[in-house]
């Protein structure tokens, strides 16, 4: 059992390292950016790009729900995930 935990720990470190390397590569090669817009670090957030609506088709996504319902649903989801995270943390601390 101890060997499995050690292996999982090193796999976790390898996973985190691969994510960091991937992020650095994406930033270095400017992947995902629209070349004619240079907003610095904010260029990755589409809300910073003027008239971004013309680059996407807004007629595809339609909803019957109001924006307040969607915001409330998002907040409920956030509280649920936070409570789940707290439960997992308590369980991990208890198992140590």
PDB file of N, CA and C in Angstrom:
ATOM      1  N   UNK A   1       0.829  -1.207   0.000  1.00  0.00           N
ATOM      2  CA  UNK A   1       0.000   0.000   0.000  1.00  0.00           C
ATOM      3  C   UNK A   1       0.866   1.261   0.000  1.00  0.00           C
ATOM      4  N   UNK A   2       1.985   1.197   0.731  1.00  0.00           N
ATOM      5  CA  UNK A   2       2.859   2.359   0.781  1.00  0.00           C
ATOM      6  C   UNK A   2       3.500   2.622  -0.584  1.00  0.00           C
ATOM      7  N   UNK A   3       3.817   1.554  -1.320  1.00  0.00           N
ATOM      8  CA  UNK A   3       4.397   1.716  -2.650  1.00  0.00           C
ATOM      9  C   UNK A   3       3.418   2.377  -3.607  1.00  0.00           C
ATOM     10  N   UNK A   4       2.159   2.018  -3.487  1.00  0.00           N
ATOM     11  CA  UNK A   4       1.135   2.618  -4.360  1.00  0.00           C
ATOM     12  C   UNK A   4       1.010   4.109  -4.068  1.00  0.00           C
ATOM     13  N   UNK A   5       1.032   4.485  -2.790  1.00  0.00           N
ATOM     14  CA  UNK A   5       0.947   5.909  -2.435  1.00  0.00           C
ATOM     15  C   UNK A   5       2.150   6.675  -2.956  1.00  0.00           C
ATOM     16  N   UNK A   6       3.316   6.065  -2.873  1.00  0.00           N
ATOM     17  CA  UNK A   6       4.522   6.710  -3.381  1.00  0.00           C
ATOM     18  C   UNK A   6       4.441   6.881  -4.894  1.00  0.00           C
ATOM     19  N   UNK A   7       4.007   5.851  -5.587  1.00  0.00           N
ATOM     20  CA  UNK A   7       3.865   5.933  -7.041  1.00  0.00           C
ATOM     21  C   UNK A   7       2.839   6.993  -7.422  1.00  0.00           C
ATOM     22  N   UNK A   8       1.697   7.015  -6.725  1.00  0.00           N
ATOM     23  CA  UNK A   8       0.669   8.013  -7.021  1.00  0.00           C
ATOM     24  C   UNK A   8       1.170   9.430  -6.741  1.00  0.00           C
ATOM     25  N   UNK A   9       1.953   9.575  -5.687  1.00  0.00           N
ATOM     26  CA  UNK A   9       2.500  10.890  -5.370  1.00  0.00           C
ATOM     27  C   UNK A   9       3.400  11.381  -6.502  1.00  0.00           C
ATOM     28  N   UNK A  10       4.284  10.498  -6.996  1.00  0.00           N
ATOM     29  CA  UNK A  10       5.169  10.904  -8.083  1.00  0.00           C
ATOM     30  C   UNK A  10       4.418  11.103  -9.395  1.00  0.00           C
ATOM     31  N   UNK A  11       3.379  10.329  -9.625  1.00  0.00           N
ATOM     32  CA  UNK A  11       2.545  10.558 -10.810  1.00  0.00           C
ATOM     33  C   UNK A  11       1.846  11.907 -10.721  1.00  0.00           C
ATOM     34  N   UNK A  12       1.405  12.259  -9.526  1.00  0.00           N
ATOM     35  CA  UNK A  12       0.766  13.560  -9.314  1.00  0.00           C
ATOM     36  C   UNK A  12       1.759  14.686  -9.608  1.00  0.00           C
ATOM     37  N   UNK A  13       2.991  14.559  -9.098  1.00  0.00           N
ATOM     38  CA  UNK A  13       4.015  15.571  -9.365  1.00  0.00           C
ATOM     39  C   UNK A  13       4.313  15.667 -10.858  1.00  0.00           C
ATOM     40  N   UNK A  14       4.364  14.542 -11.523  1.00  0.00           N
ATOM     41  CA  UNK A  14       4.595  14.520 -12.963  1.00  0.00           C
ATOM     42  C   UNK A  14       3.450  15.202 -13.710  1.00  0.00           C
ATOM     43  N   UNK A  15       2.219  14.968 -13.266  1.00  0.00           N
ATOM     44  CA  UNK A  15       1.039  15.593 -13.869  1.00  0.00           C
ATOM     45  C   UNK A  15       1.099  17.116 -13.707  1.00  0.00           C
ATOM     46  N   UNK A  16       1.399  17.585 -12.506  1.00  0.00           N
ATOM     47  CA  UNK A  16       1.490  19.031 -12.256  1.00  0.00           C
ATOM     48  C   UNK A  16       2.609  19.643 -13.092  1.00  0.00           C
ATOM     49  N   UNK A  17       3.741  18.970 -13.147  1.00  0.00           N
ATOM     50  CA  UNK A  17       4.855  19.464 -13.947  1.00  0.00           C
ATOM     51  C   UNK A  17       4.485  19.537 -15.429  1.00  0.00           C
ATOM     52  N   UNK A  18       3.764  18.535 -15.925  1.00  0.00           N
ATOM     53  CA  UNK A  18       3.357  18.550 -17.333  1.00  0.00           C
ATOM     54  C   UNK A  18       2.382  19.693 -17.615  1.00  0.00           C
ATOM     55  N   UNK A  19       1.522  20.002 -16.667  1.00  0.00           N
ATOM     56  CA  UNK A  19       0.611  21.140 -16.846  1.00  0.00           C
ATOM     57  C   UNK A  19       1.392  22.442 -16.908  1.00  0.00           C
ATOM     58  N   UNK A  20       2.355  22.611 -16.010  1.00  0.00           N
ATOM     59  CA  UNK A  20       3.157  23.837 -16.002  1.00  0.00           C
ATOM     60  C   UNK A  20       3.942  23.978 -17.302  1.00  0.00           C
ATOM     61  N   UNK A  21       4.543  22.889 -17.760  1.00  0.00           N
ATOM     62  CA  UNK A  21       5.287  22.927 -19.022  1.00  0.00           C
ATOM     63  C   UNK A  21       4.350  23.259 -20.182  1.00  0.00           C
ATOM     64  N   UNK A  22       3.167  22.671 -20.198  1.00  0.00           N
ATOM     65  CA  UNK A  22       2.192  22.952 -21.260  1.00  0.00           C
ATOM     66  C   UNK A  22       1.786  24.421 -21.262  1.00  0.00           C
ATOM     67  N   UNK A  23       1.554  24.977 -20.095  1.00  0.00           N
ATOM     68  CA  UNK A  23       1.165  26.392 -19.997  1.00  0.00           C
ATOM     69  C   UNK A  23       2.279  27.285 -20.522  1.00  0.00           C
ATOM     70  N   UNK A  24       3.512  26.981 -20.145  1.00  0.00           N
ATOM     71  CA  UNK A  24       4.640  27.785 -20.621  1.00  0.00           C
ATOM     72  C   UNK A  24       4.761  27.693 -22.138  1.00  0.00           C
ATOM     73  N   UNK A  25       4.580  26.513 -22.705  1.00  0.00           N
ATOM     74  CA  UNK A  25       4.658  26.346 -24.163  1.00  0.00           C
ATOM     75  C   UNK A  25       3.548  27.143 -24.856  1.00  0.00           C
ATOM     76  N   UNK A  26       2.327  27.073 -24.340  1.00  0.00           N
ATOM     77  CA  UNK A  26       1.211  27.808 -24.931  1.00  0.00           C
ATOM     78  C   UNK A  26       1.479  29.310 -24.876  1.00  0.00           C
ATOM     79  N   UNK A  27       1.988  29.789 -23.751  1.00  0.00           N
ATOM     80  CA  UNK A  27       2.279  31.223 -23.632  1.00  0.00           C
ATOM     81  C   UNK A  27       3.446  31.626 -24.535  1.00  0.00           C
ATOM     82  N   UNK A  28       4.469  30.792 -24.605  1.00  0.00           N
ATOM     83  CA  UNK A  28       5.649  31.108 -25.420  1.00  0.00           C
ATOM     84  C   UNK A  28       5.307  31.176 -26.908  1.00  0.00           C
ATOM     85  N   UNK A  29       4.472  30.270 -27.371  1.00  0.00           N
ATOM     86  CA  UNK A  29       4.121  30.225 -28.789  1.00  0.00           C
ATOM     87  C   UNK A  29       2.896  31.079 -29.128  1.00  0.00           C
ATOM     88  N   UNK A  30       2.341  31.775 -28.141  1.00  0.00           N
ATOM     89  CA  UNK A  30       1.168  32.627 -28.340  1.00  0.00           C
ATOM     90  C   UNK A  30      -0.003  31.869 -28.949  1.00  0.00           C
ATOM     91  N   UNK A  31      -0.202  30.646 -28.538  1.00  0.00           N
ATOM     92  CA  UNK A  31      -1.305  29.841 -29.050  1.00  0.00           C
ATOM     93  C   UNK A  31      -2.625  30.384 -28.511  1.00  0.00           C
ATOM     94  N   UNK A  32      -3.652  30.365 -29.319  1.00  0.00           N
ATOM     95  CA  UNK A  32      -4.964  30.779 -28.879  1.00  0.00           C
ATOM     96  C   UNK A  32      -5.210  32.264 -28.974  1.00  0.00           C
ATOM     97  N   UNK A  33      -4.243  33.012 -29.457  1.00  0.00           N
ATOM     98  CA  UNK A  33      -4.422  34.460 -29.570  1.00  0.00           C
ATOM     99  C   UNK A  33      -4.826  34.836 -30.985  1.00  0.00           C
ATOM    100  N   UNK A  34      -5.574  35.901 -31.091  1.00  0.00           N
ATOM    101  CA  UNK A  34      -5.891  36.479 -32.391  1.00  0.00           C
ATOM    102  C   UNK A  34      -4.780  37.485 -32.686  1.00  0.00           C
ATOM    103  N   UNK A  35      -4.034  37.247 -33.732  1.00  0.00           N
ATOM    104  CA  UNK A  35      -2.787  37.986 -33.952  1.00  0.00           C
ATOM    105  C   UNK A  35      -2.969  39.495 -34.099  1.00  0.00           C
ATOM    106  N   UNK A  36      -4.088  39.931 -34.658  1.00  0.00           N
ATOM    107  CA  UNK A  36      -4.232  41.378 -34.869  1.00  0.00           C
ATOM    108  C   UNK A  36      -4.650  42.125 -33.598  1.00  0.00           C
ATOM    109  N   UNK A  37      -4.965  41.407 -32.532  1.00  0.00           N
ATOM    110  CA  UNK A  37      -5.295  42.035 -31.259  1.00  0.00           C
ATOM    111  C   UNK A  37      -4.180  41.756 -30.266  1.00  0.00           C
ATOM    112  N   UNK A  38      -3.612  42.813 -29.704  1.00  0.00           N
ATOM    113  CA  UNK A  38      -2.559  42.633 -28.711  1.00  0.00           C
ATOM    114  C   UNK A  38      -2.991  43.331 -27.422  1.00  0.00           C
ATOM    115  N   UNK A  39      -3.513  42.558 -26.500  1.00  0.00           N
ATOM    116  CA  UNK A  39      -3.972  43.090 -25.228  1.00  0.00           C
ATOM    117  C   UNK A  39      -3.114  42.599 -24.072  1.00  0.00           C
ATOM    118  N   UNK A  40      -1.957  42.060 -24.340  1.00  0.00           N
ATOM    119  CA  UNK A  40      -1.118  41.541 -23.279  1.00  0.00           C
ATOM    120  C   UNK A  40      -1.747  40.301 -22.675  1.00  0.00           C
ATOM    121  N   UNK A  41      -1.624  40.176 -21.356  1.00  0.00           N
ATOM    122  CA  UNK A  41      -2.145  38.990 -20.684  1.00  0.00           C
ATOM    123  C   UNK A  41      -3.672  38.891 -20.818  1.00  0.00           C
ATOM    124  N   UNK A  42      -4.351  40.012 -20.925  1.00  0.00           N
ATOM    125  CA  UNK A  42      -5.808  40.017 -21.036  1.00  0.00           C
ATOM    126  C   UNK A  42      -6.325  39.505 -22.363  1.00  0.00           C
ATOM    127  N   UNK A  43      -5.441  39.265 -23.319  1.00  0.00           N
ATOM    128  CA  UNK A  43      -5.875  38.798 -24.629  1.00  0.00           C
ATOM    129  C   UNK A  43      -6.490  37.413 -24.575  1.00  0.00           C
ATOM    130  N   UNK A  44      -6.209  36.677 -23.512  1.00  0.00           N
ATOM    131  CA  UNK A  44      -6.794  35.348 -23.388  1.00  0.00           C
ATOM    132  C   UNK A  44      -8.256  35.403 -22.967  1.00  0.00           C
ATOM    133  N   UNK A  45      -8.716  36.552 -22.520  1.00  0.00           N
ATOM    134  CA  UNK A  45     -10.107  36.697 -22.102  1.00  0.00           C
ATOM    135  C   UNK A  45     -10.862  37.403 -23.206  1.00  0.00           C
ATOM    136  N   UNK A  46     -11.817  36.697 -23.785  1.00  0.00           N
ATOM    137  CA  UNK A  46     -12.495  37.214 -24.959  1.00  0.00           C
ATOM    138  C   UNK A  46     -13.313  38.464 -24.676  1.00  0.00           C
ATOM    139  N   UNK A  47     -13.644  38.729 -23.437  1.00  0.00           N
ATOM    140  CA  UNK A  47     -14.404  39.935 -23.132  1.00  0.00           C
ATOM    141  C   UNK A  47     -13.566  41.185 -23.350  1.00  0.00           C
ATOM    142  N   UNK A  48     -12.237  41.043 -23.406  1.00  0.00           N
ATOM    143  CA  UNK A  48     -11.374  42.198 -23.635  1.00  0.00           C
ATOM    144  C   UNK A  48     -11.264  42.566 -25.109  1.00  0.00           C
ATOM    145  N   UNK A  49     -11.732  41.703 -25.990  1.00  0.00           N
ATOM    146  CA  UNK A  49     -11.583  41.940 -27.419  1.00  0.00           C
ATOM    147  C   UNK A  49     -12.792  42.724 -27.913  1.00  0.00           C
ATOM    148  N   UNK A  50     -12.580  43.893 -28.496  1.00  0.00           N
ATOM    149  CA  UNK A  50     -13.720  44.684 -28.972  1.00  0.00           C
ATOM    150  C   UNK A  50     -14.461  43.975 -30.103  1.00  0.00           C
ATOM    151  N   UNK A  51     -15.762  44.063 -30.067  1.00  0.00           N
ATOM    152  CA  UNK A  51     -16.646  43.473 -31.083  1.00  0.00           C
ATOM    153  C   UNK A  51     -16.418  41.983 -31.258  1.00  0.00           C
ATOM    154  N   UNK A  52     -16.168  41.282 -30.161  1.00  0.00           N
ATOM    155  CA  UNK A  52     -15.930  39.841 -30.259  1.00  0.00           C
ATOM    156  C   UNK A  52     -17.161  39.106 -30.762  1.00  0.00           C
ATOM    157  N   UNK A  53     -18.336  39.715 -30.579  1.00  0.00           N
ATOM    158  CA  UNK A  53     -19.580  39.080 -31.010  1.00  0.00           C
ATOM    159  C   UNK A  53     -19.559  38.739 -32.502  1.00  0.00           C
ATOM    160  N   UNK A  54     -18.849  39.550 -33.291  1.00  0.00           N
ATOM    161  CA  UNK A  54     -18.839  39.277 -34.734  1.00  0.00           C
ATOM    162  C   UNK A  54     -17.982  38.064 -35.088  1.00  0.00           C
ATOM    163  N   UNK A  55     -17.164  37.581 -34.135  1.00  0.00           N
ATOM    164  CA  UNK A  55     -16.341  36.405 -34.398  1.00  0.00           C
ATOM    165  C   UNK A  55     -17.042  35.108 -34.020  1.00  0.00           C
ATOM    166  N   UNK A  56     -18.149  35.219 -33.325  1.00  0.00           N
ATOM    167  CA  UNK A  56     -18.918  34.028 -32.965  1.00  0.00           C
ATOM    168  C   UNK A  56     -20.346  34.196 -33.460  1.00  0.00           C
ATOM    169  N   UNK A  57     -21.054  33.121 -33.567  1.00  0.00           N
ATOM    170  CA  UNK A  57     -22.435  33.165 -34.038  1.00  0.00           C
ATOM    171  C   UNK A  57     -23.353  33.119 -32.817  1.00  0.00           C
ATOM    172  N   UNK A  58     -23.882  34.262 -32.434  1.00  0.00           N
ATOM    173  CA  UNK A  58     -24.743  34.341 -31.248  1.00  0.00           C
ATOM    174  C   UNK A  58     -26.089  33.666 -31.455  1.00  0.00           C
ATOM    175  N   UNK A  59     -26.471  33.392 -32.684  1.00  0.00           N
ATOM    176  CA  UNK A  59     -27.782  32.800 -32.922  1.00  0.00           C
ATOM    177  C   UNK A  59     -27.805  31.306 -32.611  1.00  0.00           C
ATOM    178  N   UNK A  60     -26.644  30.704 -32.367  1.00  0.00           N
ATOM    179  CA  UNK A  60     -26.599  29.269 -32.086  1.00  0.00           C
ATOM    180  C   UNK A  60     -27.093  28.968 -30.672  1.00  0.00           C
ATOM    181  N   UNK A  61     -26.641  29.748 -29.693  1.00  0.00           N
ATOM    182  CA  UNK A  61     -26.990  29.472 -28.304  1.00  0.00           C
ATOM    183  C   UNK A  61     -28.203  30.296 -27.901  1.00  0.00           C
ATOM    184  N   UNK A  62     -29.296  29.623 -27.679  1.00  0.00           N
ATOM    185  CA  UNK A  62     -30.530  30.262 -27.209  1.00  0.00           C
ATOM    186  C   UNK A  62     -30.969  29.542 -25.940  1.00  0.00           C
ATOM    187  N   UNK A  63     -31.557  30.290 -25.012  1.00  0.00           N
ATOM    188  CA  UNK A  63     -32.032  29.682 -23.779  1.00  0.00           C
ATOM    189  C   UNK A  63     -33.382  30.277 -23.389  1.00  0.00           C
ATOM    190  N   UNK A  64     -34.183  29.454 -22.742  1.00  0.00           N
ATOM    191  CA  UNK A  64     -35.483  29.917 -22.257  1.00  0.00           C
ATOM    192  C   UNK A  64     -35.361  30.537 -20.870  1.00  0.00           C
ATOM    193  N   UNK A  65     -34.223  30.316 -20.208  1.00  0.00           N
ATOM    194  CA  UNK A  65     -34.051  30.753 -18.833  1.00  0.00           C
ATOM    195  C   UNK A  65     -33.510  32.168 -18.764  1.00  0.00           C
ATOM    196  N   UNK A  66     -33.879  32.866 -17.693  1.00  0.00           N
ATOM    197  CA  UNK A  66     -33.376  34.228 -17.517  1.00  0.00           C
ATOM    198  C   UNK A  66     -31.935  34.175 -17.037  1.00  0.00           C
ATOM    199  N   UNK A  67     -31.246  35.290 -17.206  1.00  0.00           N
ATOM    200  CA  UNK A  67     -29.850  35.356 -16.789  1.00  0.00           C
ATOM    201  C   UNK A  67     -29.737  35.179 -15.280  1.00  0.00           C
ATOM    202  N   UNK A  68     -30.717  35.660 -14.512  1.00  0.00           N
ATOM    203  CA  UNK A  68     -30.667  35.530 -13.046  1.00  0.00           C
ATOM    204  C   UNK A  68     -30.802  34.074 -12.618  1.00  0.00           C
ATOM    205  N   UNK A  69     -31.592  33.309 -13.334  1.00  0.00           N
ATOM    206  CA  UNK A  69     -31.692  31.878 -13.033  1.00  0.00           C
ATOM    207  C   UNK A  69     -30.343  31.197 -13.269  1.00  0.00           C
ATOM    208  N   UNK A  70     -29.692  31.536 -14.372  1.00  0.00           N
ATOM    209  CA  UNK A  70     -28.403  30.935 -14.689  1.00  0.00           C
ATOM    210  C   UNK A  70     -27.331  31.342 -13.680  1.00  0.00           C
ATOM    211  N   UNK A  71     -27.342  32.611 -13.258  1.00  0.00           N
ATOM    212  CA  UNK A  71     -26.385  33.066 -12.250  1.00  0.00           C
ATOM    213  C   UNK A  71     -26.629  32.348 -10.927  1.00  0.00           C
ATOM    214  N   UNK A  72     -27.899  32.210 -10.532  1.00  0.00           N
ATOM    215  CA  UNK A  72     -28.238  31.507  -9.296  1.00  0.00           C
ATOM    216  C   UNK A  72     -27.804  30.049  -9.376  1.00  0.00           C
ATOM    217  N   UNK A  73     -28.043  29.413 -10.502  1.00  0.00           N
ATOM    218  CA  UNK A  73     -27.613  28.026 -10.683  1.00  0.00           C
ATOM    219  C   UNK A  73     -26.094  27.907 -10.578  1.00  0.00           C
ATOM    220  N   UNK A  74     -25.379  28.847 -11.150  1.00  0.00           N
ATOM    221  CA  UNK A  74     -23.921  28.858 -11.066  1.00  0.00           C
ATOM    222  C   UNK A  74     -23.462  28.998  -9.625  1.00  0.00           C
ATOM    223  N   UNK A  75     -24.100  29.890  -8.858  1.00  0.00           N
ATOM    224  CA  UNK A  75     -23.727  30.084  -7.458  1.00  0.00           C
ATOM    225  C   UNK A  75     -24.041  28.846  -6.621  1.00  0.00           C
ATOM    226  N   UNK A  76     -25.172  28.224  -6.880  1.00  0.00           N
ATOM    227  CA  UNK A  76     -25.515  26.981  -6.165  1.00  0.00           C
ATOM    228  C   UNK A  76     -24.471  25.911  -6.462  1.00  0.00           C
ATOM    229  N   UNK A  77     -24.080  25.797  -7.712  1.00  0.00           N
ATOM    230  CA  UNK A  77     -23.039  24.838  -8.088  1.00  0.00           C
ATOM    231  C   UNK A  77     -21.731  25.148  -7.340  1.00  0.00           C
ATOM    232  N   UNK A  78     -21.378  26.424  -7.245  1.00  0.00           N
ATOM    233  CA  UNK A  78     -20.165  26.819  -6.530  1.00  0.00           C
ATOM    234  C   UNK A  78     -20.208  26.436  -5.065  1.00  0.00           C
ATOM    235  N   UNK A  79     -21.357  26.652  -4.404  1.00  0.00           N
ATOM    236  CA  UNK A  79     -21.501  26.270  -3.006  1.00  0.00           C
ATOM    237  C   UNK A  79     -21.405  24.759  -2.854  1.00  0.00           C
ATOM    238  N   UNK A  80     -22.031  24.018  -3.759  1.00  0.00           N
ATOM    239  CA  UNK A  80     -21.971  22.563  -3.717  1.00  0.00           C
ATOM    240  C   UNK A  80     -20.539  22.060  -3.830  1.00  0.00           C
ATOM    241  N   UNK A  81     -19.786  22.600  -4.775  1.00  0.00           N
ATOM    242  CA  UNK A  81     -18.401  22.169  -4.973  1.00  0.00           C
ATOM    243  C   UNK A  81     -17.553  22.550  -3.750  1.00  0.00           C
ATOM    244  N   UNK A  82     -17.796  23.732  -3.170  1.00  0.00           N
ATOM    245  CA  UNK A  82     -17.065  24.150  -1.975  1.00  0.00           C
ATOM    246  C   UNK A  82     -17.330  23.195  -0.814  1.00  0.00           C
ATOM    247  N   UNK A  83     -18.599  22.838  -0.598  1.00  0.00           N
ATOM    248  CA  UNK A  83     -18.951  21.901   0.476  1.00  0.00           C
ATOM    249  C   UNK A  83     -18.326  20.527   0.227  1.00  0.00           C
ATOM    250  N   UNK A  84     -18.337  20.088  -1.026  1.00  0.00           N
ATOM    251  CA  UNK A  84     -17.716  18.809  -1.368  1.00  0.00           C
ATOM    252  C   UNK A  84     -16.213  18.851  -1.092  1.00  0.00           C
ATOM    253  N   UNK A  85     -15.579  19.938  -1.428  1.00  0.00           N
ATOM    254  CA  UNK A  85     -14.160  20.099  -1.200  1.00  0.00           C
ATOM    255  C   UNK A  85     -13.849  20.058   0.296  1.00  0.00           C
ATOM    256  N   UNK A  86     -14.661  20.757   1.094  1.00  0.00           N
ATOM    257  CA  UNK A  86     -14.475  20.738   2.550  1.00  0.00           C
ATOM    258  C   UNK A  86     -14.643  19.321   3.099  1.00  0.00           C
ATOM    259  N   UNK A  87     -15.629  18.594   2.598  1.00  0.00           N
ATOM    260  CA  UNK A  87     -15.845  17.210   3.038  1.00  0.00           C
ATOM    261  C   UNK A  87     -14.643  16.340   2.706  1.00  0.00           C
ATOM    262  N   UNK A  88     -14.116  16.485   1.499  1.00  0.00           N
ATOM    263  CA  UNK A  88     -12.953  15.690   1.089  1.00  0.00           C
ATOM    264  C   UNK A  88     -11.746  16.039   1.947  1.00  0.00           C
ATOM    265  N   UNK A  89     -11.536  17.328   2.215  1.00  0.00           N
ATOM    266  CA  UNK A  89     -10.425  17.734   3.073  1.00  0.00           C
ATOM    267  C   UNK A  89     -10.544  17.135   4.471  1.00  0.00           C
ATOM    268  N   UNK A  90     -11.748  17.173   5.045  1.00  0.00           N
ATOM    269  CA  UNK A  90     -11.950  16.591   6.380  1.00  0.00           C
ATOM    270  C   UNK A  90     -11.685  15.092   6.355  1.00  0.00           C
ATOM    271  N   UNK A  91     -12.136  14.424   5.302  1.00  0.00           N
ATOM    272  CA  UNK A  91     -11.941  12.975   5.185  1.00  0.00           C
ATOM    273  C   UNK A  91     -10.455  12.641   5.067  1.00  0.00           C
ATOM    274  N   UNK A  92      -9.723  13.421   4.302  1.00  0.00           N
ATOM    275  CA  UNK A  92      -8.283  13.191   4.151  1.00  0.00           C
ATOM    276  C   UNK A  92      -7.572  13.411   5.482  1.00  0.00           C
ATOM    277  N   UNK A  93      -7.929  14.498   6.177  1.00  0.00           N
ATOM    278  CA  UNK A  93      -7.304  14.778   7.470  1.00  0.00           C
ATOM    279  C   UNK A  93      -7.605  13.669   8.474  1.00  0.00           C
ATOM    280  N   UNK A  94      -8.821  13.130   8.436  1.00  0.00           N
ATOM    281  CA  UNK A  94      -9.217  12.070   9.355  1.00  0.00           C
ATOM    282  C   UNK A  94      -8.453  10.783   9.071  1.00  0.00           C
ATOM    283  N   UNK A  95      -8.171  10.522   7.796  1.00  0.00           N
ATOM    284  CA  UNK A  95      -7.498   9.283   7.408  1.00  0.00           C
ATOM    285  C   UNK A  95      -5.998   9.304   7.675  1.00  0.00           C
ATOM    286  N   UNK A  96      -5.430  10.472   7.937  1.00  0.00           N
ATOM    287  CA  UNK A  96      -3.973  10.560   8.160  1.00  0.00           C
ATOM    288  C   UNK A  96      -3.552   9.948   9.450  1.00  0.00           C
TER     289      UNK A  96
END
